[in-house]
CSV table of N, CA and C in Angstrom, one decimal:
chain,number,residue,atom,x,y,z
A,1,MET,N,-150.6,-175.6,23.5
A,1,MET,CA,-149.7,-176.7,23.2
A,1,MET,C,-150.5,-177.7,22.3
A,2,GLU,N,-150.1,-177.8,21.1
A,2,GLU,CA,-150.9,-178.6,20.1
A,2,GLU,C,-150.8,-180.1,20.4
A,3,ARG,N,-149.9,-180.5,21.2
A,3,ARG,CA,-149.8,-182.0,21.5
A,3,ARG,C,-150.7,-182.4,22.6
A,4,MET,N,-151.4,-181.5,23.2
A,4,MET,CA,-152.2,-181.9,24.4
A,4,MET,C,-153.5,-182.5,23.8
A,5,LYS,N,-154.0,-183.5,24.5
A,5,LYS,CA,-155.3,-184.1,24.2
A,5,LYS,C,-156.3,-183.6,25.1
A,6,ASP,N,-157.5,-183.4,24.6
A,6,ASP,CA,-158.6,-182.9,25.4
A,6,ASP,C,-159.4,-184.0,26.0
A,7,ALA,N,-159.5,-184.0,27.3
A,7,ALA,CA,-160.2,-185.0,28.0
A,7,ALA,C,-161.3,-184.4,28.9
A,8,SER,N,-161.8,-183.2,28.4
A,8,SER,CA,-162.7,-182.4,29.2
A,8,SER,C,-164.1,-183.0,29.1
A,9,THR,N,-164.9,-182.7,30.1
A,9,THR,CA,-166.3,-183.0,30.1
A,9,THR,C,-167.2,-181.7,30.2
A,10,GLN,N,-168.5,-181.8,30.3
A,10,GLN,CA,-169.3,-180.6,30.5
A,10,GLN,C,-169.1,-180.0,31.8
A,11,ASP,N,-168.6,-180.7,32.8
A,11,ASP,CA,-168.4,-180.2,34.2
A,11,ASP,C,-167.0,-179.7,34.5
A,12,ALA,N,-166.0,-180.2,33.8
A,12,ALA,CA,-164.6,-179.9,34.1
A,12,ALA,C,-163.7,-180.0,32.9
A,13,PHE,N,-162.6,-179.2,32.9
A,13,PHE,CA,-161.7,-179.2,31.8
A,13,PHE,C,-160.5,-180.0,32.2
A,14,CYS,N,-160.0,-180.9,31.4
A,14,CYS,CA,-158.8,-181.7,31.7
A,14,CYS,C,-158.1,-182.0,30.4
A,15,PHE,N,-156.8,-181.9,30.4
A,15,PHE,CA,-156.0,-182.2,29.3
A,15,PHE,C,-154.8,-183.1,29.6
A,16,THR,N,-154.4,-183.9,28.6
A,16,THR,CA,-153.3,-184.9,28.9
A,16,THR,C,-152.2,-184.7,27.9
A,17,LEU,N,-151.0,-185.2,28.3
A,17,LEU,CA,-149.8,-185.2,27.4
A,17,LEU,C,-149.3,-186.6,27.5
A,18,ARG,N,-148.8,-187.2,26.4
A,18,ARG,CA,-148.2,-188.5,26.3
A,18,ARG,C,-146.7,-188.4,25.9
A,19,CYS,N,-145.9,-189.0,26.7
A,19,CYS,CA,-144.5,-189.1,26.3
A,19,CYS,C,-144.3,-189.9,25.1
A,20,GLU,N,-143.7,-189.4,24.1
A,20,GLU,CA,-143.5,-190.1,22.8
A,20,GLU,C,-142.4,-191.1,22.9
A,21,GLU,N,-141.7,-191.2,24.0
A,21,GLU,CA,-140.7,-192.3,24.2
A,21,GLU,C,-141.3,-193.4,25.0
A,22,CYS,N,-141.7,-193.2,26.2
A,22,CYS,CA,-142.1,-194.3,27.1
A,22,CYS,C,-143.6,-194.5,27.1
A,23,ARG,N,-144.4,-193.5,26.5
A,23,ARG,CA,-145.8,-193.6,26.3
A,23,ARG,C,-146.6,-193.3,27.6
A,24,LYS,N,-145.9,-192.9,28.6
A,24,LYS,CA,-146.6,-192.6,29.9
A,24,LYS,C,-147.5,-191.3,29.6
A,25,VAL,N,-148.7,-191.4,30.2
A,25,VAL,CA,-149.6,-190.3,30.0
A,25,VAL,C,-149.7,-189.5,31.3
A,26,TRP,N,-149.6,-188.2,31.2
A,26,TRP,CA,-149.7,-187.2,32.3
A,26,TRP,C,-151.0,-186.5,32.1
A,27,HIS,N,-151.8,-186.5,33.2
A,27,HIS,CA,-153.1,-185.8,33.3
A,27,HIS,C,-152.9,-184.5,34.1
A,28,GLY,N,-153.3,-183.4,33.4
A,28,GLY,CA,-153.3,-182.2,34.1
A,28,GLY,C,-154.4,-182.2,35.2
A,29,ALA,N,-154.3,-181.3,36.1
A,29,ALA,CA,-155.3,-181.2,37.2
A,29,ALA,C,-156.6,-180.7,36.5
A,30,PRO,N,-157.8,-181.4,36.9
A,30,PRO,CA,-159.0,-180.9,36.3
A,30,PRO,C,-159.4,-179.5,36.8
A,31,VAL,N,-160.0,-178.7,36.0
A,31,VAL,CA,-160.4,-177.4,36.3
A,31,VAL,C,-161.9,-177.4,36.2
A,32,PRO,N,-162.7,-177.1,37.2
A,32,PRO,CA,-164.1,-177.2,37.1
A,32,PRO,C,-164.7,-176.0,36.3
A,33,PHE,N,-165.7,-176.3,35.5
A,33,PHE,CA,-166.5,-175.3,34.8
A,33,PHE,C,-167.3,-174.5,35.8
A,34,SER,N,-167.3,-173.2,35.7
A,34,SER,CA,-168.0,-172.4,36.7
A,34,SER,C,-169.5,-172.6,36.7
A,35,LYS,N,-170.0,-173.0,35.6
A,35,LYS,CA,-171.5,-173.2,35.5
A,35,LYS,C,-171.8,-174.7,35.5
A,36,ALA,N,-171.0,-175.6,35.9
A,36,ALA,CA,-171.2,-177.0,35.9
A,36,ALA,C,-172.5,-177.3,36.7
A,37,GLY,N,-173.4,-178.1,36.1
A,37,GLY,CA,-174.6,-178.5,36.7
A,37,GLY,C,-175.7,-177.5,36.7
A,38,VAL,N,-175.5,-176.3,36.1
A,38,VAL,CA,-176.5,-175.3,36.0
A,38,VAL,C,-177.1,-175.4,34.6
A,39,THR,N,-178.4,-175.5,34.5
A,39,THR,CA,-179.2,-175.6,33.3
A,39,THR,C,-179.6,-174.2,32.9
A,40,PRO,N,-179.2,-173.8,31.7
A,40,PRO,CA,-179.6,-172.4,31.2
A,40,PRO,C,-181.1,-172.3,31.2
A,41,SER,N,-181.6,-171.1,31.6
A,41,SER,CA,-183.1,-170.9,31.7
A,41,SER,C,-183.6,-170.4,30.4
A,42,THR,N,-182.8,-169.8,29.5
A,42,THR,CA,-183.3,-169.3,28.3
A,42,THR,C,-182.2,-169.6,27.2
A,43,GLU,N,-182.6,-169.4,26.0
A,43,GLU,CA,-181.7,-169.6,24.8
A,43,GLU,C,-180.5,-168.6,24.9
A,44,GLY,N,-180.8,-167.4,25.4
A,44,GLY,CA,-179.7,-166.4,25.6
A,44,GLY,C,-178.7,-166.9,26.6
A,45,LYS,N,-179.2,-167.5,27.7
A,45,LYS,CA,-178.3,-168.0,28.7
A,45,LYS,C,-177.5,-169.2,28.2
A,46,ARG,N,-178.1,-170.0,27.3
A,46,ARG,CA,-177.4,-171.1,26.8
A,46,ARG,C,-176.2,-170.6,25.9
A,47,ILE,N,-176.5,-169.6,25.1
A,47,ILE,CA,-175.4,-169.0,24.3
A,47,ILE,C,-174.3,-168.4,25.2
A,48,ILE,N,-174.7,-167.7,26.3
A,48,ILE,CA,-173.7,-167.1,27.2
A,48,ILE,C,-172.9,-168.2,27.9
A,49,TYR,N,-173.6,-169.3,28.3
A,49,TYR,CA,-172.9,-170.4,29.0
A,49,TYR,C,-171.9,-171.1,28.0
A,50,ASN,N,-172.3,-171.3,26.8
A,50,ASN,CA,-171.5,-171.9,25.8
A,50,ASN,C,-170.2,-171.1,25.5
A,51,THR,N,-170.4,-169.8,25.4
A,51,THR,CA,-169.3,-168.9,25.2
A,51,THR,C,-168.4,-168.9,26.5
A,52,LEU,N,-169.0,-168.9,27.7
A,52,LEU,CA,-168.2,-168.9,28.9
A,52,LEU,C,-167.4,-170.2,29.0
A,53,TYR,N,-168.0,-171.3,28.6
A,53,TYR,CA,-167.4,-172.6,28.6
A,53,TYR,C,-166.1,-172.6,27.7
A,54,GLU,N,-166.3,-172.1,26.5
A,54,GLU,CA,-165.1,-172.0,25.6
A,54,GLU,C,-164.0,-171.1,26.2
A,55,LYS,N,-164.4,-170.0,26.8
A,55,LYS,CA,-163.4,-169.1,27.4
A,55,LYS,C,-162.7,-169.8,28.5
A,56,GLU,N,-163.4,-170.4,29.4
A,56,GLU,CA,-162.8,-171.1,30.5
A,56,GLU,C,-161.9,-172.3,30.1
A,57,LYS,N,-162.4,-172.9,29.0
A,57,LYS,CA,-161.6,-174.1,28.5
A,57,LYS,C,-160.3,-173.6,28.0
A,58,ARG,N,-160.2,-172.5,27.2
A,58,ARG,CA,-159.0,-171.9,26.7
A,58,ARG,C,-158.0,-171.5,27.9
A,59,TYR,N,-158.6,-171.0,28.9
A,59,TYR,CA,-157.8,-170.6,30.1
A,59,TYR,C,-157.2,-171.9,30.8
A,60,ALA,N,-158.1,-172.9,30.9
A,60,ALA,CA,-157.6,-174.1,31.5
A,60,ALA,C,-156.5,-174.8,30.7
A,61,LEU,N,-156.7,-174.7,29.3
A,61,LEU,CA,-155.6,-175.3,28.4
A,61,LEU,C,-154.3,-174.6,28.6
A,62,GLU,N,-154.4,-173.2,28.7
A,62,GLU,CA,-153.1,-172.5,28.9
A,62,GLU,C,-152.5,-172.8,30.2
A,63,LYS,N,-153.3,-172.9,31.2
A,63,LYS,CA,-152.8,-173.2,32.6
A,63,LYS,C,-152.1,-174.6,32.6
A,64,THR,N,-152.8,-175.6,32.0
A,64,THR,CA,-152.3,-177.0,32.0
A,64,THR,C,-151.0,-177.0,31.1
A,65,ALA,N,-151.0,-176.3,30.0
A,65,ALA,CA,-149.8,-176.3,29.1
A,65,ALA,C,-148.6,-175.8,29.9
A,66,GLY,N,-148.8,-174.8,30.7
A,66,GLY,CA,-147.7,-174.2,31.5
A,66,GLY,C,-147.2,-175.3,32.5
A,67,GLU,N,-148.1,-176.1,33.1
A,67,GLU,CA,-147.7,-177.1,34.0
A,67,GLU,C,-146.9,-178.2,33.2
A,68,GLY,N,-147.4,-178.6,32.0
A,68,GLY,CA,-146.8,-179.6,31.2
A,68,GLY,C,-145.4,-179.2,30.7
A,69,GLU,N,-145.2,-177.9,30.5
A,69,GLU,CA,-143.9,-177.5,30.0
A,69,GLU,C,-142.8,-177.7,31.1
A,70,ARG,N,-143.2,-177.8,32.3
A,70,ARG,CA,-142.2,-178.1,33.4
A,70,ARG,C,-141.9,-179.5,33.5
A,71,LEU,N,-142.7,-180.4,32.9
A,71,LEU,CA,-142.6,-181.9,33.0
A,71,LEU,C,-142.2,-182.5,31.7
A,72,PHE,N,-142.3,-181.8,30.6
A,72,PHE,CA,-142.0,-182.4,29.3
A,72,PHE,C,-141.0,-181.5,28.5
A,73,ASN,N,-140.3,-182.1,27.6
A,73,ASN,CA,-139.3,-181.4,26.8
A,73,ASN,C,-139.5,-181.9,25.3
A,74,VAL,N,-139.1,-181.0,24.4
A,74,VAL,CA,-139.1,-181.3,23.0
A,74,VAL,C,-137.6,-181.5,22.6
A,75,CYS,N,-137.3,-182.7,22.1
A,75,CYS,CA,-136.0,-183.0,21.8
A,75,CYS,C,-135.6,-182.2,20.5
A,76,PRO,N,-134.5,-181.5,20.6
A,76,PRO,CA,-134.1,-180.7,19.4
A,76,PRO,C,-133.5,-181.5,18.3
A,77,ILE,N,-133.3,-182.8,18.5
A,77,ILE,CA,-132.8,-183.7,17.4
A,77,ILE,C,-133.9,-184.3,16.7
A,78,CYS,N,-134.8,-185.0,17.4
A,78,CYS,CA,-135.9,-185.7,16.7
A,78,CYS,C,-137.2,-185.0,16.8
A,79,GLY,N,-137.4,-184.0,17.6
A,79,GLY,CA,-138.6,-183.2,17.7
A,79,GLY,C,-139.7,-183.8,18.5
A,80,ARG,N,-139.4,-185.0,19.1
A,80,ARG,CA,-140.5,-185.6,19.9
A,80,ARG,C,-140.7,-185.0,21.3
A,81,LEU,N,-141.9,-185.1,21.8
A,81,LEU,CA,-142.2,-184.6,23.1
A,81,LEU,C,-142.0,-185.7,24.1
A,82,VAL,N,-141.1,-185.5,25.1
A,82,VAL,CA,-140.7,-186.6,26.0
A,82,VAL,C,-140.8,-186.1,27.5
A,83,CYS,N,-141.1,-187.0,28.4
A,83,CYS,CA,-141.1,-186.7,29.8
A,83,CYS,C,-139.7,-186.5,30.3
A,84,ASP,N,-139.6,-186.0,31.6
A,84,ASP,CA,-138.3,-185.8,32.2
A,84,ASP,C,-137.5,-187.1,32.4
A,85,GLU,N,-138.2,-188.2,32.5
A,85,GLU,CA,-137.5,-189.5,32.7
A,85,GLU,C,-136.9,-190.0,31.4
A,86,CYS,N,-137.3,-189.4,30.3
A,86,CYS,CA,-136.8,-189.8,29.0
A,86,CYS,C,-136.0,-188.6,28.3
A,87,PHE,N,-135.5,-187.7,29.1
A,87,PHE,CA,-134.8,-186.5,28.5
A,87,PHE,C,-133.5,-186.4,29.3
A,88,MET,N,-132.4,-186.2,28.6
A,88,MET,CA,-131.1,-186.2,29.2
A,88,MET,C,-130.4,-184.8,29.1
A,89,ILE,N,-129.7,-184.5,30.2
A,89,ILE,CA,-128.8,-183.3,30.2
A,89,ILE,C,-127.5,-183.8,29.7
A,90,CYS,N,-127.0,-183.3,28.6
A,90,CYS,CA,-125.8,-183.8,28.0
A,90,CYS,C,-124.8,-182.6,27.9
A,91,ASP,N,-123.6,-182.9,27.6
A,91,ASP,CA,-122.5,-181.8,27.6
A,91,ASP,C,-122.8,-180.7,26.6
A,92,ASP,N,-123.2,-181.0,25.4
A,92,ASP,CA,-123.3,-180.0,24.4
A,92,ASP,C,-124.8,-179.5,24.2
A,93,ILE,N,-125.7,-180.4,24.2
A,93,ILE,CA,-127.1,-180.1,24.0
A,93,ILE,C,-128.0,-181.1,24.8
A,94,ASP,N,-129.0,-180.7,25.4
A,94,ASP,CA,-129.9,-181.7,26.1
A,94,ASP,C,-130.8,-182.3,25.0
A,95,ILE,N,-130.9,-183.6,25.1
A,95,ILE,CA,-131.7,-184.4,24.1
A,95,ILE,C,-132.4,-185.6,24.7
A,96,CYS,N,-133.3,-186.2,24.0
A,96,CYS,CA,-134.0,-187.3,24.5
A,96,CYS,C,-133.1,-188.5,24.7
A,97,CYS,N,-133.5,-189.5,25.5
A,97,CYS,CA,-132.6,-190.6,25.8
A,97,CYS,C,-132.4,-191.5,24.6
A,98,ALA,N,-133.4,-191.6,23.7
A,98,ALA,CA,-133.2,-192.4,22.5
A,98,ALA,C,-132.2,-191.8,21.5
A,99,CYS,N,-132.2,-190.4,21.4
A,99,CYS,CA,-131.2,-189.8,20.5
A,99,CYS,C,-129.8,-189.8,21.2
A,100,ALA,N,-129.8,-189.7,22.5
A,100,ALA,CA,-128.5,-189.8,23.2
A,100,ALA,C,-127.9,-191.2,23.1
A,101,THR,N,-128.7,-192.2,23.1
A,101,THR,CA,-128.2,-193.6,22.9
A,101,THR,C,-127.8,-193.7,21.5
A,102,ARG,N,-128.6,-193.3,20.6
A,102,ARG,CA,-128.3,-193.5,19.1
A,102,ARG,C,-127.0,-192.7,18.8
A,103,LEU,N,-126.8,-191.5,19.4
A,103,LEU,CA,-125.6,-190.7,19.1
A,103,LEU,C,-124.4,-190.9,20.0
A,104,ASN,N,-124.6,-191.9,20.9
A,104,ASN,CA,-123.6,-192.3,21.9
A,104,ASN,C,-123.1,-191.1,22.7
A,105,GLU,N,-124.2,-190.3,23.1
A,105,GLU,CA,-123.9,-189.1,23.9
A,105,GLU,C,-124.2,-189.3,25.4
A,106,PRO,N,-123.2,-189.2,26.2
A,106,PRO,CA,-123.4,-189.5,27.7
A,106,PRO,C,-124.2,-188.3,28.3
A,107,GLY,N,-124.9,-188.5,29.3
A,107,GLY,CA,-125.6,-187.5,30.0
A,107,GLY,C,-126.3,-188.0,31.2
A,108,GLU,N,-127.0,-187.1,31.9
A,108,GLU,CA,-127.8,-187.5,33.1
A,108,GLU,C,-129.3,-187.3,32.8
A,109,VAL,N,-130.1,-188.2,33.2
A,109,VAL,CA,-131.5,-188.1,33.0
A,109,VAL,C,-132.1,-187.0,33.8
A,110,VAL,N,-132.9,-186.1,33.3
A,110,VAL,CA,-133.5,-185.0,34.0
A,110,VAL,C,-134.4,-185.6,35.2
A,111,GLY,N,-135.1,-186.6,35.0
A,111,GLY,CA,-136.0,-187.2,36.0
A,111,GLY,C,-135.3,-187.9,37.1
A,112,GLY,N,-134.0,-187.9,37.1
A,112,GLY,CA,-133.2,-188.5,38.2
A,112,GLY,C,-132.8,-189.9,38.0
A,113,LYS,N,-133.3,-190.6,37.0
A,113,LYS,CA,-132.9,-192.0,36.8
A,113,LYS,C,-131.7,-192.0,36.0
A,114,GLN,N,-130.8,-193.0,36.3
A,114,GLN,CA,-129.6,-193.1,35.6
A,114,GLN,C,-129.7,-194.1,34.4
A,115,GLY,N,-128.9,-193.9,33.4
A,115,GLY,CA,-128.9,-194.8,32.3
A,115,GLY,C,-128.9,-194.1,30.9
A,116,GLY,N,-128.6,-194.8,29.9
A,116,GLY,CA,-128.5,-194.2,28.6
A,116,GLY,C,-129.8,-194.4,27.8
A,117,GLY,N,-130.9,-194.9,28.3
A,117,GLY,CA,-132.1,-195.1,27.6
A,117,GLY,C,-133.3,-194.8,28.5
A,118,CYS,N,-134.4,-194.9,27.9
A,118,CYS,CA,-135.6,-194.6,28.7
A,118,CYS,C,-135.8,-195.6,29.8
A,119,SER,N,-136.2,-195.2,30.9
A,119,SER,CA,-136.4,-196.1,32.1
A,119,SER,C,-137.6,-196.9,31.8
A,120,PRO,N,-137.5,-198.3,32.0
A,120,PRO,CA,-138.7,-199.1,31.8
A,120,PRO,C,-139.8,-198.8,32.8
A,121,GLU,N,-139.5,-198.2,34.0
A,121,GLU,CA,-140.5,-198.0,35.0
A,121,GLU,C,-141.6,-197.0,34.5
A,122,CYS,N,-141.2,-196.1,33.5
A,122,CYS,CA,-142.2,-195.1,33.1
A,122,CYS,C,-143.0,-195.6,31.9
A,123,ALA,N,-142.9,-196.8,31.5
A,123,ALA,CA,-143.6,-197.4,30.4
A,123,ALA,C,-145.0,-197.7,30.8
């Protein structure tokens, strides 16, 4: 997911997503690096650990992206990534609350909050 931000450290992989409507940031669960705290004993081990780090990071990104896909939606009208509190189930097509308001399209917020716009609680 290209919209994910990398917040990883040398010891753990962590990625975040930000709702483009309310700006709320979701942090994926940190995934520890299998060799965290281990100092490579040789140049060869350093290369192996660096390669392992990149491999585990890709896996953690894919895992976190899967979690994020259950909590975020891409609006088919404006193309923005929005959280469930800013996404609406409408009669013809599900869209973000801003587009629903702009297009005067009634619907129900996925995140369970009622209203025609983004809930201020998620800002």
